[in-house]
Amino acid sequence: MALLFDSILYKKDLKRFEQIREIAAGFSSYYIGQNIIQDDIFTVIENYARTKEMPLEWLRFPIRDPELCACTFIRSGRIFVMMNSGIPMSKQIFAAAHELYHIRCFLEEDNPELIKRGSILNSATIEAGTTEAEEMEANAFAGILLVPVDALEQQIRIYQINKKAIEMNDILTLMDIFAIPYKAMVLRLLEEKIISDDKAREMLDIPFHKIKKLMQMTDKAKRWDMIPSGYEKFGNLVENLTINTEREALPKSRLESDWKELDRIKELYGVK
């Protein structure tokens, strides 16, 4: 876990981490309120782009490469966010919050990187950390946004979790509440000084098969570790096809061809 510890913003650059904390808190205050986000992160991103009058389209479908979590790019004045729906929901949620940071940098800070090269989020960036500054910032932003410190303290109190003796079962309880991956939850406890470095290392060294087994036994966080179905999106393609069909905006032969192409795309990605 040495690489993970060395490549989180909290350890690498505490001053910048505190700045990201302020950015996340300000964003949450304006666009989220007091809610615990969970899978509402997708509508949060849509609403944020809408308030900035920036068109955004989701490309959300299963990709056969489990290492690729998400990517964001801009084409023709539109933001496209591609999300791998073939990974567990908790990773999709964290990946979406991570990509939100890049979108925010582009819209608020006039950061041209999304136009120049886009962003690609690999599983390793979430699981093992990264050396790239903006990726570290995006991970920190995602964790703080999804697990705000006030809500974290409140839930610890409500569920009577003993801060001095946090166990794996307690981590799963918090994962169930905040819907984020195991390592991200451990790191949030570390960042808020609720657990020590040694305790965090101990928790991160637990093999995932043991964590998975406890999930199955207790049902805690199991729903967020599942790969859901029925959330696939292909941007505005279905909406546009439906409108064109209802309005008879195109020749019948063209409409039939377009719907068949959509079916072909769905079959290609295993979407029913």
PDB file of C-alpha atoms in Angstrom:
ATOM      1  CA  MET A   1       0.000   0.000   0.000  1.00  0.00           C
ATOM      2  CA  ALA A   2       3.060   2.268  -0.043  1.00  0.00           C
ATOM      3  CA  LEU A   3       2.280   3.522  -3.551  1.00  0.00           C
ATOM      4  CA  LEU A   4      -1.309   4.343  -2.600  1.00  0.00           C
ATOM      5  CA  PHE A   5      -0.220   6.296   0.475  1.00  0.00           C
ATOM      6  CA  ASP A   6       2.440   8.204  -1.444  1.00  0.00           C
ATOM      7  CA  SER A   7       0.049   9.122  -4.240  1.00  0.00           C
ATOM      8  CA  ILE A   8      -2.904  10.632  -2.394  1.00  0.00           C
ATOM      9  CA  LEU A   9      -3.128  14.386  -2.204  1.00  0.00           C
ATOM     10  CA  TYR A  10      -3.580  14.374   1.579  1.00  0.00           C
ATOM     11  CA  LYS A  11      -0.076  12.929   1.961  1.00  0.00           C
ATOM     12  CA  LYS A  12       1.552  14.531  -1.064  1.00  0.00           C
ATOM     13  CA  ASP A  13       0.383  18.124  -0.646  1.00  0.00           C
ATOM     14  CA  LEU A  14      -1.697  18.889   2.449  1.00  0.00           C
ATOM     15  CA  LYS A  15      -2.072  22.566   1.561  1.00  0.00           C
ATOM     16  CA  ARG A  16      -3.557  21.719  -1.831  1.00  0.00           C
ATOM     17  CA  PHE A  17      -5.748  19.065  -0.206  1.00  0.00           C
ATOM     18  CA  GLU A  18      -7.269  21.722   2.059  1.00  0.00           C
ATOM     19  CA  GLN A  19      -7.882  23.909  -0.994  1.00  0.00           C
ATOM     20  CA  ILE A  20      -9.665  21.017  -2.693  1.00  0.00           C
ATOM     21  CA  ARG A  21     -11.701  20.538   0.484  1.00  0.00           C
ATOM     22  CA  GLU A  22     -12.893  24.154   0.187  1.00  0.00           C
ATOM     23  CA  ILE A  23     -13.671  23.715  -3.503  1.00  0.00           C
ATOM     24  CA  ALA A  24     -15.695  20.552  -2.820  1.00  0.00           C
ATOM     25  CA  ALA A  25     -17.546  22.184   0.083  1.00  0.00           C
ATOM     26  CA  GLY A  26     -18.410  25.213  -2.040  1.00  0.00           C
ATOM     27  CA  PHE A  27     -19.622  23.031  -4.899  1.00  0.00           C
ATOM     28  CA  SER A  28     -21.692  20.895  -2.528  1.00  0.00           C
ATOM     29  CA  SER A  29     -23.264  23.944  -0.880  1.00  0.00           C
ATOM     30  CA  TYR A  30     -24.391  25.356  -4.217  1.00  0.00           C
ATOM     31  CA  TYR A  31     -25.348  22.231  -6.183  1.00  0.00           C
ATOM     32  CA  ILE A  32     -26.098  19.500  -3.634  1.00  0.00           C
ATOM     33  CA  GLY A  33     -27.082  20.828  -0.219  1.00  0.00           C
ATOM     34  CA  GLN A  34     -27.080  18.533   2.813  1.00  0.00           C
ATOM     35  CA  ASN A  35     -27.859  15.338   0.908  1.00  0.00           C
ATOM     36  CA  ILE A  36     -25.678  12.234   0.898  1.00  0.00           C
ATOM     37  CA  ILE A  37     -25.203  11.856  -2.839  1.00  0.00           C
ATOM     38  CA  GLN A  38     -24.760   8.141  -3.577  1.00  0.00           C
ATOM     39  CA  ASP A  39     -25.922   7.437  -7.167  1.00  0.00           C
ATOM     40  CA  ASP A  40     -27.506  10.884  -7.486  1.00  0.00           C
ATOM     41  CA  ILE A  41     -24.029  11.983  -8.613  1.00  0.00           C
ATOM     42  CA  PHE A  42     -25.109  11.400 -12.218  1.00  0.00           C
ATOM     43  CA  THR A  43     -28.014  13.865 -12.008  1.00  0.00           C
ATOM     44  CA  VAL A  44     -25.787  16.280 -10.060  1.00  0.00           C
ATOM     45  CA  ILE A  45     -23.384  16.350 -13.010  1.00  0.00           C
ATOM     46  CA  GLU A  46     -26.215  16.814 -15.495  1.00  0.00           C
ATOM     47  CA  ASN A  47     -27.680  19.676 -13.477  1.00  0.00           C
ATOM     48  CA  TYR A  48     -24.288  21.351 -13.043  1.00  0.00           C
ATOM     49  CA  ALA A  49     -23.649  21.304 -16.798  1.00  0.00           C
ATOM     50  CA  ARG A  50     -27.178  22.606 -17.396  1.00  0.00           C
ATOM     51  CA  THR A  51     -26.671  25.567 -15.064  1.00  0.00           C
ATOM     52  CA  LYS A  52     -23.497  26.392 -16.994  1.00  0.00           C
ATOM     53  CA  GLU A  53     -25.446  26.119 -20.267  1.00  0.00           C
ATOM     54  CA  MET A  54     -23.062  23.443 -21.470  1.00  0.00           C
ATOM     55  CA  PRO A  55     -24.613  20.451 -23.297  1.00  0.00           C
ATOM     56  CA  LEU A  56     -23.625  17.143 -21.700  1.00  0.00           C
ATOM     57  CA  GLU A  57     -24.278  13.633 -22.921  1.00  0.00           C
ATOM     58  CA  TRP A  58     -23.780  10.318 -21.106  1.00  0.00           C
ATOM     59  CA  LEU A  59     -22.305   7.355 -22.919  1.00  0.00           C
ATOM     60  CA  ARG A  60     -22.904   4.649 -20.353  1.00  0.00           C
ATOM     61  CA  PHE A  61     -22.518   1.052 -21.409  1.00  0.00           C
ATOM     62  CA  PRO A  62     -20.497  -2.053 -20.411  1.00  0.00           C
ATOM     63  CA  ILE A  63     -16.942  -2.135 -21.711  1.00  0.00           C
ATOM     64  CA  ARG A  64     -15.059  -5.408 -21.802  1.00  0.00           C
ATOM     65  CA  ASP A  65     -12.013  -3.779 -20.221  1.00  0.00           C
ATOM     66  CA  PRO A  66     -12.677  -3.593 -16.444  1.00  0.00           C
ATOM     67  CA  GLU A  67      -9.592  -1.401 -16.010  1.00  0.00           C
ATOM     68  CA  LEU A  68     -11.221   1.463 -17.919  1.00  0.00           C
ATOM     69  CA  CYS A  69     -13.665   3.227 -15.602  1.00  0.00           C
ATOM     70  CA  ALA A  70     -14.548   6.479 -17.358  1.00  0.00           C
ATOM     71  CA  CYS A  71     -13.421   9.185 -19.710  1.00  0.00           C
ATOM     72  CA  THR A  72     -14.539  12.716 -20.518  1.00  0.00           C
ATOM     73  CA  PHE A  73     -13.966  14.668 -23.686  1.00  0.00           C
ATOM     74  CA  ILE A  74     -15.374  17.631 -25.578  1.00  0.00           C
ATOM     75  CA  ARG A  75     -16.473  17.617 -29.191  1.00  0.00           C
ATOM     76  CA  SER A  76     -18.339  20.332 -31.072  1.00  0.00           C
ATOM     77  CA  GLY A  77     -19.062  22.292 -27.918  1.00  0.00           C
ATOM     78  CA  ARG A  78     -20.568  19.350 -26.040  1.00  0.00           C
ATOM     79  CA  ILE A  79     -19.255  17.430 -23.027  1.00  0.00           C
ATOM     80  CA  PHE A  80     -19.346  13.665 -23.416  1.00  0.00           C
ATOM     81  CA  VAL A  81     -18.874  11.507 -20.331  1.00  0.00           C
ATOM     82  CA  MET A  82     -18.289   7.832 -21.030  1.00  0.00           C
ATOM     83  CA  MET A  83     -18.928   5.529 -18.058  1.00  0.00           C
ATOM     84  CA  ASN A  84     -18.165   1.811 -17.995  1.00  0.00           C
ATOM     85  CA  SER A  85     -21.402   0.305 -16.679  1.00  0.00           C
ATOM     86  CA  GLY A  86     -19.689  -3.081 -16.445  1.00  0.00           C
ATOM     87  CA  ILE A  87     -17.955  -2.213 -13.153  1.00  0.00           C
ATOM     88  CA  PRO A  88     -19.520  -2.182  -9.644  1.00  0.00           C
ATOM     89  CA  MET A  89     -21.838   0.729  -8.911  1.00  0.00           C
ATOM     90  CA  SER A  90     -19.614   2.121  -6.146  1.00  0.00           C
ATOM     91  CA  LYS A  91     -16.764   2.477  -8.648  1.00  0.00           C
ATOM     92  CA  GLN A  92     -19.107   4.087 -11.177  1.00  0.00           C
ATOM     93  CA  ILE A  93     -20.189   6.607  -8.539  1.00  0.00           C
ATOM     94  CA  PHE A  94     -16.622   7.440  -7.528  1.00  0.00           C
ATOM     95  CA  ALA A  95     -15.528   7.617 -11.168  1.00  0.00           C
ATOM     96  CA  ALA A  96     -18.377  10.040 -11.971  1.00  0.00           C
ATOM     97  CA  ALA A  97     -17.392  12.316  -9.067  1.00  0.00           C
ATOM     98  CA  HIS A  98     -13.767  12.133 -10.238  1.00  0.00           C
ATOM     99  CA  GLU A  99     -14.779  13.177 -13.767  1.00  0.00           C
ATOM    100  CA  LEU A 100     -16.899  15.981 -12.305  1.00  0.00           C
ATOM    101  CA  TYR A 101     -13.700  17.573 -11.020  1.00  0.00           C
ATOM    102  CA  HIS A 102     -12.254  17.679 -14.538  1.00  0.00           C
ATOM    103  CA  ILE A 103     -15.506  19.125 -15.887  1.00  0.00           C
ATOM    104  CA  ARG A 104     -15.513  21.742 -13.136  1.00  0.00           C
ATOM    105  CA  CYS A 105     -11.894  22.693 -13.878  1.00  0.00           C
ATOM    106  CA  PHE A 106     -12.833  23.197 -17.515  1.00  0.00           C
ATOM    107  CA  LEU A 107     -15.974  25.265 -16.812  1.00  0.00           C
ATOM    108  CA  GLU A 108     -14.851  27.244 -13.749  1.00  0.00           C
ATOM    109  CA  GLU A 109     -11.125  27.642 -14.251  1.00  0.00           C
ATOM    110  CA  ASP A 110     -10.954  27.701 -18.037  1.00  0.00           C
ATOM    111  CA  ASN A 111      -8.703  24.645 -17.982  1.00  0.00           C
ATOM    112  CA  PRO A 112      -8.213  23.602 -21.639  1.00  0.00           C
ATOM    113  CA  GLU A 113      -7.090  20.026 -20.897  1.00  0.00           C
ATOM    114  CA  LEU A 114     -10.490  18.466 -21.690  1.00  0.00           C
ATOM    115  CA  ILE A 115     -10.364  20.024 -25.138  1.00  0.00           C
ATOM    116  CA  LYS A 116      -6.725  19.137 -25.745  1.00  0.00           C
ATOM    117  CA  ARG A 117      -6.642  15.529 -24.567  1.00  0.00           C
ATOM    118  CA  GLY A 118      -9.762  14.722 -22.551  1.00  0.00           C
ATOM    119  CA  SER A 119      -9.455  12.633 -19.407  1.00  0.00           C
ATOM    120  CA  ILE A 120      -9.229   8.870 -19.039  1.00  0.00           C
ATOM    121  CA  LEU A 121      -9.784   7.270 -15.646  1.00  0.00           C
ATOM    122  CA  ASN A 122      -8.288   3.823 -15.190  1.00  0.00           C
ATOM    123  CA  SER A 123      -9.064   1.530 -12.291  1.00  0.00           C
ATOM    124  CA  ALA A 124      -5.459   1.831 -11.125  1.00  0.00           C
ATOM    125  CA  THR A 125      -5.925   5.551 -10.451  1.00  0.00           C
ATOM    126  CA  ILE A 126      -8.698   4.710  -7.973  1.00  0.00           C
ATOM    127  CA  GLU A 127      -7.166   1.554  -6.543  1.00  0.00           C
ATOM    128  CA  ALA A 128      -3.437   2.325  -6.406  1.00  0.00           C
ATOM    129  CA  GLY A 129      -3.185   6.085  -6.783  1.00  0.00           C
ATOM    130  CA  THR A 130      -1.388   8.237  -9.313  1.00  0.00           C
ATOM    131  CA  THR A 131       1.516  10.632  -9.611  1.00  0.00           C
ATOM    132  CA  GLU A 132      -0.361  13.135 -11.796  1.00  0.00           C
ATOM    133  CA  ALA A 133      -1.358  16.253  -9.848  1.00  0.00           C
ATOM    134  CA  GLU A 134      -4.802  16.802 -11.382  1.00  0.00           C
ATOM    135  CA  GLU A 135      -5.705  13.122 -11.019  1.00  0.00           C
ATOM    136  CA  MET A 136      -4.767  13.242  -7.325  1.00  0.00           C
ATOM    137  CA  GLU A 137      -6.883  16.368  -6.951  1.00  0.00           C
ATOM    138  CA  ALA A 138      -9.803  14.684  -8.736  1.00  0.00           C
ATOM    139  CA  ASN A 139      -9.615  11.668  -6.406  1.00  0.00           C
ATOM    140  CA  ALA A 140      -9.502  13.941  -3.354  1.00  0.00           C
ATOM    141  CA  PHE A 141     -12.423  16.009  -4.663  1.00  0.00           C
ATOM    142  CA  ALA A 142     -14.494  12.870  -5.342  1.00  0.00           C
ATOM    143  CA  GLY A 143     -13.899  11.481  -1.851  1.00  0.00           C
ATOM    144  CA  ILE A 144     -14.694  14.750  -0.068  1.00  0.00           C
ATOM    145  CA  LEU A 145     -17.785  15.406  -2.204  1.00  0.00           C
ATOM    146  CA  LEU A 146     -19.213  11.911  -1.723  1.00  0.00           C
ATOM    147  CA  VAL A 147     -18.259  11.692   1.972  1.00  0.00           C
ATOM    148  CA  PRO A 148     -18.477  15.202   3.495  1.00  0.00           C
ATOM    149  CA  VAL A 149     -16.864  15.391   6.919  1.00  0.00           C
ATOM    150  CA  ASP A 150     -20.003  16.644   8.707  1.00  0.00           C
ATOM    151  CA  ALA A 151     -22.100  13.809   7.290  1.00  0.00           C
ATOM    152  CA  LEU A 152     -19.348  11.318   8.112  1.00  0.00           C
ATOM    153  CA  GLU A 153     -19.186  12.438  11.747  1.00  0.00           C
ATOM    154  CA  GLN A 154     -22.983  12.394  11.960  1.00  0.00           C
ATOM    155  CA  GLN A 155     -23.284   8.834  10.634  1.00  0.00           C
ATOM    156  CA  ILE A 156     -20.511   7.597  12.909  1.00  0.00           C
ATOM    157  CA  ARG A 157     -22.482   8.999  15.821  1.00  0.00           C
ATOM    158  CA  ILE A 158     -25.833   7.619  14.628  1.00  0.00           C
ATOM    159  CA  TYR A 159     -24.440   4.112  14.106  1.00  0.00           C
ATOM    160  CA  GLN A 160     -22.436   4.279  17.343  1.00  0.00           C
ATOM    161  CA  ILE A 161     -19.137   3.489  15.678  1.00  0.00           C
ATOM    162  CA  ASN A 162     -16.235   3.563  18.099  1.00  0.00           C
ATOM    163  CA  LYS A 163     -13.593   5.781  16.488  1.00  0.00           C
ATOM    164  CA  LYS A 164     -10.897   4.299  18.696  1.00  0.00           C
ATOM    165  CA  ALA A 165     -11.582   0.754  17.553  1.00  0.00           C
ATOM    166  CA  ILE A 166     -12.880   0.879  13.971  1.00  0.00           C
ATOM    167  CA  GLU A 167     -13.261  -2.559  12.425  1.00  0.00           C
ATOM    168  CA  MET A 168     -13.892  -3.814   8.904  1.00  0.00           C
ATOM    169  CA  ASN A 169     -17.579  -4.188   9.718  1.00  0.00           C
ATOM    170  CA  ASP A 170     -17.703  -0.458  10.512  1.00  0.00           C
ATOM    171  CA  ILE A 171     -16.065   0.349   7.174  1.00  0.00           C
ATOM    172  CA  LEU A 172     -18.778  -1.656   5.404  1.00  0.00           C
ATOM    173  CA  THR A 173     -21.479   0.218   7.331  1.00  0.00           C
ATOM    174  CA  LEU A 174     -20.069   3.527   6.106  1.00  0.00           C
ATOM    175  CA  MET A 175     -19.636   2.168   2.571  1.00  0.00           C
ATOM    176  CA  ASP A 176     -23.300   1.192   2.590  1.00  0.00           C
ATOM    177  CA  ILE A 177     -24.248   4.746   3.585  1.00  0.00           C
ATOM    178  CA  PHE A 178     -21.965   6.668   1.239  1.00  0.00           C
ATOM    179  CA  ALA A 179     -21.767   4.201  -1.674  1.00  0.00           C
ATOM    180  CA  ILE A 180     -18.037   4.425  -2.345  1.00  0.00           C
ATOM    181  CA  PRO A 181     -15.365   1.712  -2.777  1.00  0.00           C
ATOM    182  CA  TYR A 182     -13.606   0.179   0.218  1.00  0.00           C
ATOM    183  CA  LYS A 183     -10.211   1.856  -0.252  1.00  0.00           C
ATOM    184  CA  ALA A 184     -11.816   5.249  -0.825  1.00  0.00           C
ATOM    185  CA  MET A 185     -13.739   4.882   2.443  1.00  0.00           C
ATOM    186  CA  VAL A 186     -10.609   3.971   4.387  1.00  0.00           C
ATOM    187  CA  LEU A 187      -8.781   6.958   2.916  1.00  0.00           C
ATOM    188  CA  ARG A 188     -11.590   9.334   3.886  1.00  0.00           C
ATOM    189  CA  LEU A 189     -11.302   8.162   7.500  1.00  0.00           C
ATOM    190  CA  LEU A 190      -7.549   8.741   7.288  1.00  0.00           C
ATOM    191  CA  GLU A 191      -7.973  12.208   5.773  1.00  0.00           C
ATOM    192  CA  GLU A 192     -10.283  13.256   8.599  1.00  0.00           C
ATOM    193  CA  LYS A 193      -7.858  11.844  11.192  1.00  0.00           C
ATOM    194  CA  ILE A 194     -10.486   9.385  12.391  1.00  0.00           C
ATOM    195  CA  ILE A 195      -7.994   6.552  11.913  1.00  0.00           C
ATOM    196  CA  SER A 196      -4.188   6.619  12.050  1.00  0.00           C
ATOM    197  CA  ASP A 197      -1.732   5.840   9.265  1.00  0.00           C
ATOM    198  CA  ASP A 198      -1.038   2.447  10.806  1.00  0.00           C
ATOM    199  CA  LYS A 199      -4.734   1.622  11.082  1.00  0.00           C
ATOM    200  CA  ALA A 200      -5.334   2.706   7.497  1.00  0.00           C
ATOM    201  CA  ARG A 201      -2.472   0.519   6.284  1.00  0.00           C
ATOM    202  CA  GLU A 202      -3.845  -2.398   8.278  1.00  0.00           C
ATOM    203  CA  MET A 203      -7.326  -1.956   6.770  1.00  0.00           C
ATOM    204  CA  LEU A 204      -5.958  -1.555   3.243  1.00  0.00           C
ATOM    205  CA  ASP A 205      -3.866  -4.714   3.552  1.00  0.00           C
ATOM    206  CA  ILE A 206      -6.968  -6.867   4.068  1.00  0.00           C
ATOM    207  CA  PRO A 207      -7.446  -9.029   0.926  1.00  0.00           C
ATOM    208  CA  PHE A 208     -10.541  -8.044  -1.010  1.00  0.00           C
ATOM    209  CA  HIS A 209     -11.912 -11.591  -0.980  1.00  0.00           C
ATOM    210  CA  LYS A 210     -12.272 -11.283   2.808  1.00  0.00           C
ATOM    211  CA  ILE A 211     -14.048  -7.956   2.426  1.00  0.00           C
ATOM    212  CA  LYS A 212     -16.332  -9.495  -0.202  1.00  0.00           C
ATOM    213  CA  LYS A 213     -17.102 -12.434   2.075  1.00  0.00           C
ATOM    214  CA  LEU A 214     -18.128 -10.103   4.901  1.00  0.00           C
ATOM    215  CA  MET A 215     -20.302  -8.150   2.478  1.00  0.00           C
ATOM    216  CA  GLN A 216     -22.119 -11.348   1.586  1.00  0.00           C
ATOM    217  CA  MET A 217     -22.515 -12.350   5.241  1.00  0.00           C
ATOM    218  CA  THR A 218     -23.800  -8.997   6.466  1.00  0.00           C
ATOM    219  CA  ASP A 219     -25.436  -7.595   3.288  1.00  0.00           C
ATOM    220  CA  LYS A 220     -23.639  -4.331   4.052  1.00  0.00           C
ATOM    221  CA  ALA A 221     -22.478  -2.425   0.954  1.00  0.00           C
ATOM    222  CA  LYS A 222     -23.346  -5.448  -1.189  1.00  0.00           C
ATOM    223  CA  ARG A 223     -25.806  -3.443  -3.286  1.00  0.00           C
ATOM    224  CA  TRP A 224     -23.043  -0.996  -4.250  1.00  0.00           C
ATOM    225  CA  ASP A 225     -20.599  -3.804  -5.127  1.00  0.00           C
ATOM    226  CA  MET A 226     -22.993  -5.245  -7.701  1.00  0.00           C
ATOM    227  CA  ILE A 227     -22.859  -4.495 -11.418  1.00  0.00           C
ATOM    228  CA  PRO A 228     -26.279  -3.025 -12.218  1.00  0.00           C
ATOM    229  CA  SER A 229     -28.180  -3.211 -15.489  1.00  0.00           C
ATOM    230  CA  GLY A 230     -30.724  -0.983 -17.124  1.00  0.00           C
ATOM    231  CA  TYR A 231     -28.725   2.247 -16.747  1.00  0.00           C
ATOM    232  CA  GLU A 232     -27.194   2.216 -20.210  1.00  0.00           C
ATOM    233  CA  LYS A 233     -27.254   5.454 -22.187  1.00  0.00           C
ATOM    234  CA  PHE A 234     -26.045   6.355 -25.652  1.00  0.00           C
ATOM    235  CA  GLY A 235     -26.081  10.109 -25.356  1.00  0.00           C
ATOM    236  CA  ASN A 236     -29.139  11.716 -26.941  1.00  0.00           C
ATOM    237  CA  LEU A 237     -29.346   9.079 -29.650  1.00  0.00           C
ATOM    238  CA  VAL A 238     -32.526   7.366 -28.385  1.00  0.00           C
ATOM    239  CA  GLU A 239     -34.219  10.701 -27.651  1.00  0.00           C
ATOM    240  CA  ASN A 240     -33.387  12.074 -31.094  1.00  0.00           C
ATOM    241  CA  LEU A 241     -34.513   8.900 -32.857  1.00  0.00           C
ATOM    242  CA  THR A 242     -37.794   8.948 -30.952  1.00  0.00           C
ATOM    243  CA  ILE A 243     -38.452  12.601 -31.788  1.00  0.00           C
ATOM    244  CA  ASN A 244     -37.604  12.050 -35.455  1.00  0.00           C
ATOM    245  CA  THR A 245     -39.934   9.043 -35.576  1.00  0.00           C
ATOM    246  CA  GLU A 246     -42.850  10.794 -33.860  1.00  0.00           C
ATOM    247  CA  ARG A 247     -42.496  13.867 -36.073  1.00  0.00           C
ATOM    248  CA  GLU A 248     -41.827  11.814 -39.207  1.00  0.00           C
ATOM    249  CA  ALA A 249     -38.868  14.139 -39.684  1.00  0.00           C
ATOM    250  CA  LEU A 250     -37.010  11.656 -41.897  1.00  0.00           C
ATOM    251  CA  PRO A 251     -38.017   9.181 -44.589  1.00  0.00           C
ATOM    252  CA  LYS A 252     -39.345   5.896 -43.212  1.00  0.00           C
ATOM    253  CA  SER A 253     -36.461   3.944 -44.712  1.00  0.00           C
ATOM    254  CA  ARG A 254     -33.933   6.223 -42.951  1.00  0.00           C
ATOM    255  CA  LEU A 255     -35.732   5.897 -39.608  1.00  0.00           C
ATOM    256  CA  GLU A 256     -35.798   2.114 -39.893  1.00  0.00           C
ATOM    257  CA  SER A 257     -32.106   2.122 -40.737  1.00  0.00           C
ATOM    258  CA  ASP A 258     -31.292   4.342 -37.737  1.00  0.00           C
ATOM    259  CA  TRP A 259     -33.217   2.116 -35.304  1.00  0.00           C
ATOM    260  CA  LYS A 260     -31.474  -0.965 -36.678  1.00  0.00           C
ATOM    261  CA  GLU A 261     -28.123   0.773 -36.160  1.00  0.00           C
ATOM    262  CA  LEU A 262     -29.063   1.474 -32.544  1.00  0.00           C
ATOM    263  CA  ASP A 263     -29.953  -2.208 -32.089  1.00  0.00           C
ATOM    264  CA  ARG A 264     -26.596  -3.141 -33.572  1.00  0.00           C
ATOM    265  CA  ILE A 265     -24.774  -0.855 -31.122  1.00  0.00           C
ATOM    266  CA  LYS A 266     -26.709  -2.295 -28.193  1.00  0.00           C
ATOM    267  CA  GLU A 267     -25.940  -5.857 -29.310  1.00  0.00           C
ATOM    268  CA  LEU A 268     -22.261  -4.962 -29.675  1.00  0.00           C
ATOM    269  CA  TYR A 269     -22.088  -3.890 -26.027  1.00  0.00           C
ATOM    270  CA  GLY A 270     -24.386  -6.594 -24.699  1.00  0.00           C
ATOM    271  CA  VAL A 271     -27.207  -4.185 -23.862  1.00  0.00           C
ATOM    272  CA  LYS A 272     -30.735  -5.601 -23.965  1.00  0.00           C
TER     273      LYS A 272
END
